[in-house]
Coordinates of C-alpha atoms in Angstrom, one line a residue:
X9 CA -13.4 -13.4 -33.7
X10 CA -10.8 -11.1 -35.3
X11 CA -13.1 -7.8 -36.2
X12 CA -15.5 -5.4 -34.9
X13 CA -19.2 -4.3 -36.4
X14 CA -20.6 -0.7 -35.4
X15 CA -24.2 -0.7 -35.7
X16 CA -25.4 3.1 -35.4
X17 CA -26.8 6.5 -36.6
X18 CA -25.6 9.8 -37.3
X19 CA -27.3 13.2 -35.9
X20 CA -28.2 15.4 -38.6
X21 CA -31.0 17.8 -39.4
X22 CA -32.5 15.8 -41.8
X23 CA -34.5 12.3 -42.2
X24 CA -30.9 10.3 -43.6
X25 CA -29.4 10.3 -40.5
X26 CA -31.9 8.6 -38.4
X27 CA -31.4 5.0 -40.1
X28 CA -28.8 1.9 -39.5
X29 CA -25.5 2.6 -40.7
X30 CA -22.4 0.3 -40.5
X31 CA -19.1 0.8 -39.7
X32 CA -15.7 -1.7 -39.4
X33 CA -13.1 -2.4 -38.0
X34 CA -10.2 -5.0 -37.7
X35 CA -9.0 -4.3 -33.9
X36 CA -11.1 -2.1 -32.6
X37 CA -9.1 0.9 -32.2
X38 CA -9.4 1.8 -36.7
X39 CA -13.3 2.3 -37.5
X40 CA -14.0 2.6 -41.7
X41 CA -17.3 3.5 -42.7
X42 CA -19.3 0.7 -44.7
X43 CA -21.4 1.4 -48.0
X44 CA -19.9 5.2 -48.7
X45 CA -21.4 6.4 -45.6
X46 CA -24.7 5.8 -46.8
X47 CA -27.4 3.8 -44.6
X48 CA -27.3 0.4 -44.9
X49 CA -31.2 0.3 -43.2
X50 CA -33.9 2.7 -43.7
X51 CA -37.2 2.9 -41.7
X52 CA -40.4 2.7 -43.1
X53 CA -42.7 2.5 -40.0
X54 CA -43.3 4.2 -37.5
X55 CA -42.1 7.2 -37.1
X56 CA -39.8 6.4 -40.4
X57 CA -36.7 7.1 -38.0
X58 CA -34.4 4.8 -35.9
X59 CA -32.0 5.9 -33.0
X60 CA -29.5 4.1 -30.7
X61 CA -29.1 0.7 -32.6
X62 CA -28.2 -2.5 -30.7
X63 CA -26.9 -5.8 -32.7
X64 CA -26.6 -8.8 -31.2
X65 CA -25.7 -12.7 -32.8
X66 CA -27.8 -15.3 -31.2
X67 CA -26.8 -18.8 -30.4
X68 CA -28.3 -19.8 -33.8
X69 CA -26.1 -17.9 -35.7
X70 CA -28.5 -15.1 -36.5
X71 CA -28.0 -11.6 -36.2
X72 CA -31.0 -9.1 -34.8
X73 CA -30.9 -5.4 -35.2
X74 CA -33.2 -3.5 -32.5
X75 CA -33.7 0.2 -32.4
X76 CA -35.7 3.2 -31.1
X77 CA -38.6 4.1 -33.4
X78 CA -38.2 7.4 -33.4
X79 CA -38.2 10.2 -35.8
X80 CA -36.8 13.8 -34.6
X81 CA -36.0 14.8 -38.0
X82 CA -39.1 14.0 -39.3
X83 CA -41.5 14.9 -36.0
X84 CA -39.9 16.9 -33.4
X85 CA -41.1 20.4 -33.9
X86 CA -44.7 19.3 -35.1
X87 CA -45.9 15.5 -33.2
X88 CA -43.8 16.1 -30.5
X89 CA -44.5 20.1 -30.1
X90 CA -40.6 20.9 -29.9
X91 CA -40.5 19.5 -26.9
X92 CA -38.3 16.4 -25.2
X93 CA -41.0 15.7 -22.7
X94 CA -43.3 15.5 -25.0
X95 CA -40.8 12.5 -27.1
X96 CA -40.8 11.3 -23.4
X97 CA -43.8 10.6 -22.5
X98 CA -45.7 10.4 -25.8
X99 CA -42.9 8.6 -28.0
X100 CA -43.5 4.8 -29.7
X101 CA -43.7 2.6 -27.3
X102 CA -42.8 -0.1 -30.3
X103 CA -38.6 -0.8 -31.4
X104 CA -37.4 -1.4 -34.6
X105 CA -36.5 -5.0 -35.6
X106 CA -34.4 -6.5 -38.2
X107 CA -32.7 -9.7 -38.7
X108 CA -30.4 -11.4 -41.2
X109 CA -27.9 -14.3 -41.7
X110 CA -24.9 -13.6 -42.5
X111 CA -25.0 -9.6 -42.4
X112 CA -25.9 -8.9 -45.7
X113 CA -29.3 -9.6 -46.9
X114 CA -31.9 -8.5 -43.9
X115 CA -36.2 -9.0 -43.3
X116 CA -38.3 -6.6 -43.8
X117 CA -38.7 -4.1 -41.1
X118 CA -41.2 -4.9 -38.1
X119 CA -42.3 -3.1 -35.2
X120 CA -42.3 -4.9 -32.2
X121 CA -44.5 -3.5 -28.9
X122 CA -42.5 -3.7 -25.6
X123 CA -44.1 -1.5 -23.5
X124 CA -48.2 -0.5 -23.0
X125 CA -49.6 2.9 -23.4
X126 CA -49.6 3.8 -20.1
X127 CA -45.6 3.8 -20.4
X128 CA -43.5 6.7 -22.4
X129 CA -41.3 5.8 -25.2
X130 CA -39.0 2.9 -25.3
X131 CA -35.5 4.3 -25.8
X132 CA -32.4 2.9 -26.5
X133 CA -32.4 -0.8 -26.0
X134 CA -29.9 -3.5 -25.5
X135 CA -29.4 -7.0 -26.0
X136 CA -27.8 -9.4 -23.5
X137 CA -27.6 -13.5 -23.8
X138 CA -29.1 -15.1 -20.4
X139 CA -26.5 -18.3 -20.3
X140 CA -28.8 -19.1 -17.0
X141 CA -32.0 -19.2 -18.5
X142 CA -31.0 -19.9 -22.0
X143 CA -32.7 -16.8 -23.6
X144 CA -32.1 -12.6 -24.1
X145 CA -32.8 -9.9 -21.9
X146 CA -33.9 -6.5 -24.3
X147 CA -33.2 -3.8 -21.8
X148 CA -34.3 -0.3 -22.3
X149 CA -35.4 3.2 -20.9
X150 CA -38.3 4.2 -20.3
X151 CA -41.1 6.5 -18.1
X152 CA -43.7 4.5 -16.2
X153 CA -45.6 6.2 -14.1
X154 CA -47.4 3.6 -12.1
X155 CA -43.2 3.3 -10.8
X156 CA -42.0 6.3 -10.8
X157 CA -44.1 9.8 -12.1
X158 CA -40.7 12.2 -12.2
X159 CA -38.0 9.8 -13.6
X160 CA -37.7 7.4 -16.2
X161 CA -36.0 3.8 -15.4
X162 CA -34.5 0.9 -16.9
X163 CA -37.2 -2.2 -17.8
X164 CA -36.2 -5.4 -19.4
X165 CA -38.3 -8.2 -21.6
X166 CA -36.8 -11.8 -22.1
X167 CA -37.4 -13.8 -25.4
X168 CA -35.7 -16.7 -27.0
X169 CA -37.3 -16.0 -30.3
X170 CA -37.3 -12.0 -30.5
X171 CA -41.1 -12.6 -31.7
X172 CA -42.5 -13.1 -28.1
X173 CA -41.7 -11.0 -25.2
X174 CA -42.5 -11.1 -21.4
X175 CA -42.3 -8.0 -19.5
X176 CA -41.7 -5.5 -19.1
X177 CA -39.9 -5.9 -15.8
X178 CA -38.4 -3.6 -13.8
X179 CA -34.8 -3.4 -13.4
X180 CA -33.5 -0.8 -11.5
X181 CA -33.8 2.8 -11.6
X182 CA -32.8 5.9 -9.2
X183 CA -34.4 7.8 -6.6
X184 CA -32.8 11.1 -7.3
X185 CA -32.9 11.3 -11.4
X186 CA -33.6 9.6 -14.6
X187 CA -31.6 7.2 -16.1
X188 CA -31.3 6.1 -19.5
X189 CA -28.7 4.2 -22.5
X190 CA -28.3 0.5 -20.2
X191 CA -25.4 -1.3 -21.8
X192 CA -24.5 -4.7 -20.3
X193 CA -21.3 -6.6 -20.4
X194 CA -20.7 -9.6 -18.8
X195 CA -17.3 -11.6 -17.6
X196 CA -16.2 -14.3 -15.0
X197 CA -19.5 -14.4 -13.2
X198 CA -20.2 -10.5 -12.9
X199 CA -22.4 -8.4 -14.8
X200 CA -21.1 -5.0 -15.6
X201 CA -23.7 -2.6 -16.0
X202 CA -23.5 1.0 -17.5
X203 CA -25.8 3.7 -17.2
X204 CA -26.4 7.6 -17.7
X205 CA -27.6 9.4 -15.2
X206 CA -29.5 12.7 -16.0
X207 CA -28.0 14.5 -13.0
X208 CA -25.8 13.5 -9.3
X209 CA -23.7 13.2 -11.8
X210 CA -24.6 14.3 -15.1
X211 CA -22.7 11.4 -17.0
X212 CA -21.9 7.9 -16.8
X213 CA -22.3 5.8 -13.6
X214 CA -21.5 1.5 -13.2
X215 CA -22.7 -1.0 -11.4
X216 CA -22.5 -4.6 -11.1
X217 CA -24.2 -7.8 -9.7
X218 CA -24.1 -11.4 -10.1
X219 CA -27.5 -11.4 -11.4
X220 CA -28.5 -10.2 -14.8
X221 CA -31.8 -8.8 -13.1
X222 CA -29.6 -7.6 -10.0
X223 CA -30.1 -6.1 -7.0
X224 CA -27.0 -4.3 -8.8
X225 CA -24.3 -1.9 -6.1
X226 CA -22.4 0.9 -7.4
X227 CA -18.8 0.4 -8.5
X228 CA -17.2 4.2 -7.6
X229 CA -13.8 3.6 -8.6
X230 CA -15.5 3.8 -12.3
X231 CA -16.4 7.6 -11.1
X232 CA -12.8 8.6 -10.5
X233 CA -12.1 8.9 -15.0
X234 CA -15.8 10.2 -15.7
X235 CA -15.4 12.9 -12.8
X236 CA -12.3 14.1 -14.8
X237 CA -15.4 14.6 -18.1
X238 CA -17.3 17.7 -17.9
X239 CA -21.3 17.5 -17.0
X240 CA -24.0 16.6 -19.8
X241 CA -21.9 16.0 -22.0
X242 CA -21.6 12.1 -22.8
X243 CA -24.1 9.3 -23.2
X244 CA -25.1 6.2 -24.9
X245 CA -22.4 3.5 -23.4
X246 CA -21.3 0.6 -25.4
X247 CA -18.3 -1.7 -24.3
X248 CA -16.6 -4.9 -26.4
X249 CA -13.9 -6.9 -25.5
X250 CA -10.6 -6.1 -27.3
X251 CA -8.6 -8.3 -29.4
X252 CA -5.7 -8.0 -26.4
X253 CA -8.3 -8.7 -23.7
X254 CA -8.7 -5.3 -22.3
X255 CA -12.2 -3.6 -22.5
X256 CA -12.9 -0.6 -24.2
X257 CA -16.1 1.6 -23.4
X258 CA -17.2 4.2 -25.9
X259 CA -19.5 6.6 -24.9
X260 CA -21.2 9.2 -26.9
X261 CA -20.0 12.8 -26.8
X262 CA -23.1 15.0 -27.8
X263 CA -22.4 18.4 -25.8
X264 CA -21.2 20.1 -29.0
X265 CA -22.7 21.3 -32.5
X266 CA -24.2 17.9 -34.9
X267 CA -21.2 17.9 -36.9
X268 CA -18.7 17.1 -34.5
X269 CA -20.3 14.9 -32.6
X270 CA -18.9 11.3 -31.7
X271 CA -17.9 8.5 -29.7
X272 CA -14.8 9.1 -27.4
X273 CA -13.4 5.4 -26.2
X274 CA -12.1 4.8 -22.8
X275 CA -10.3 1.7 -22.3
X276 CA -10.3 -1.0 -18.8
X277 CA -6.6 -3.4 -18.1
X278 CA -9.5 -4.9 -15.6
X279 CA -13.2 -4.4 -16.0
X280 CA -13.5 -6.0 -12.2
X281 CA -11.4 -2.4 -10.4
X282 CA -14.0 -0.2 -12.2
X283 CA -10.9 1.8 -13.4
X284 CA -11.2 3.1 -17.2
X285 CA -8.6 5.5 -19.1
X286 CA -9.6 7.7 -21.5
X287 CA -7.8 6.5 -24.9
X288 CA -8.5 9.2 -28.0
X289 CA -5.3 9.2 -29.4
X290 CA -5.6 4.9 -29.8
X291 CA -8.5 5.4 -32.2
X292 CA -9.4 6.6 -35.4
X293 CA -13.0 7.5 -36.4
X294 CA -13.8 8.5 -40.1
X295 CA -17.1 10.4 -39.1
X296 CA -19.2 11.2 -36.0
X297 CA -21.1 7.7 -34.6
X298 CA -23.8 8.4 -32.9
X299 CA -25.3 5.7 -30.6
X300 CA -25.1 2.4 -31.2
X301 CA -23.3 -1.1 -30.3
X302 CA -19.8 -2.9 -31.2
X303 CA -20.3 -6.8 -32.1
X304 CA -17.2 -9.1 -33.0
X305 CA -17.5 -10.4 -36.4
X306 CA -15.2 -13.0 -37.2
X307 CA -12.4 -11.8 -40.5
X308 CA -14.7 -13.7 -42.9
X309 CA -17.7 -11.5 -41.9
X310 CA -15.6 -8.6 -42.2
X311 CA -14.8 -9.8 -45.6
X312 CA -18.5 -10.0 -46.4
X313 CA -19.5 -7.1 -45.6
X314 CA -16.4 -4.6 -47.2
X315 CA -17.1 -6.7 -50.7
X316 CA -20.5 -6.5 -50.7
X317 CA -20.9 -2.8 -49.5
X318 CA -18.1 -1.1 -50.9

């Protein structure tokens, strides 16, 4: 692999923003946007709004988009009365699904039910490879009171086709707050797992286990650089694996006006200490991201997708 794919959306007042947009970049650290800045995706079910993309390249070679179905733009102030508890609690309970190929040329959109009515909406999943069981974990956030009636937690399905799906399953959650934006990454036998935390502390928390469905512990060094970040202000982790080795973590600074809004990269020497440095004047960003994932694309895909979209 010698480039990077951004898979994401931008926060605006209106409908546009809420769809897949793409963004490049040949080391990770330079981000171009793809297709003038226009979306590359747009919804058309549901609530004709997607949020907090994931992207991941199965075994086979082919590529699967996931996303919230959700559409503030659209819905906020009238089906969901203004109010976040009400998107909570009442939200789709479907995600978004494409797939493609070879990047370019995608289905048709589908809806595809991971959680029952009983359960609030399914936010923000993402997609891990099980090398143990030979299939993929879609992890996600969501409210389910028969669990938990104050605070939503993370669940997880597996599939090895993305048409079928077991769960959900539980797959961790805590006692003190809500939790949301899971993001996975996996090296030398670990999982590394990456979560917000709604309050004690209001921003990013790790853990880690040797079992994608855990128990997972707490890693605290990780707490030492996010201390350093004021509260409620970042979200939506995503972490890749850098051309020199080193991982970078982006996370999603929202605690300002739409406009300015972005991701902010922190970057690890060693995943396993927990230890991550905050690394803004590395990277270059040509608009505001809002959440989504980083996949490696090999140069050729880059290629692909700079021709075709640009």
């Amino acid at each position: 692999m010698g480039a990077y794919l951004f898979v994401h959306f931008k926060e605006k007042f209106t409908p546009d923003g809420e769809q897949v947009y793409f963004a490049i970049s040949k080391n990770g650290f330079d981000w171009e946007q793809v297709n003038g800045g226009e979306p590359v995706l747009t919804s058309h079910l549901g609530d004709e709004g997607v949020r907090d993309h994931t992207i991941t390249r199965t075994k086979d070679g082919k590529f699967v988009i996931l996303a919230t179905d959700l559409g503030l733009a659209n819905y906020f102030k009238t089906k969901y009365r203004d109010s976040w508890n009400v998107v909570n609690h009442e939200g789709s309970k479907y995600l978004s699904k494409w797939e493609s190929e070879d990047l370019i040329h995608w289905s048709e959109q589908e809806l595809v039910k991971v959680v029952p009515d009983s359960f609030g909406c399914a936010w923000a999943p993402d997609i891990i490879y099980d090398k143990e069981n030979d299939d993929y974990m879609v992890h996600w956030s969501s409210f389910n009171p028969e669990h938990n009636e104050k605070f939503m937690g993370i669940y997880y399905a597996k599939t090895k086709d993305f048409k079928t799906f077991d769960g959900p399953h539980f797959l961790i959650d805590k006692e003190d707050t809500g939790i949301i934006d899971s993001n996975i990454f996996e090296q030398d036998g670990w999982y590394y797992l990456f979560l917000k935390s709604d309050f004690n502390p209001a921003h990013i928390y790790m853990v880690k286990s040797q079992s994608l469905t855990g128990p997972y512990e707490r890693v605290y060094e990780f707490d030492e650089e996010m201390n350093k970040l004021a509260d409620g202000m970042y979200e939506a982790p995503t972490s890749f694996r850098l051309s020199d080795g080193r991982v970078c973590l982006m996370l999603d600074f929202y605690g300002c006006e739409k406009s300015k809004q972005g991701y902010v990269p922190f970057v690890s020497d060693d995943i396993s200490t927990g230890k991550f440095v905050r690394s803004d004047e590395s990277f270059s960003f040509p608009y505001g991201f809002k959440h989504g994932t980083v996949l490696e694309i090999t140069d050729e895909e880059y290629d692909r997708i700079k021709k075709f979209f640009n």
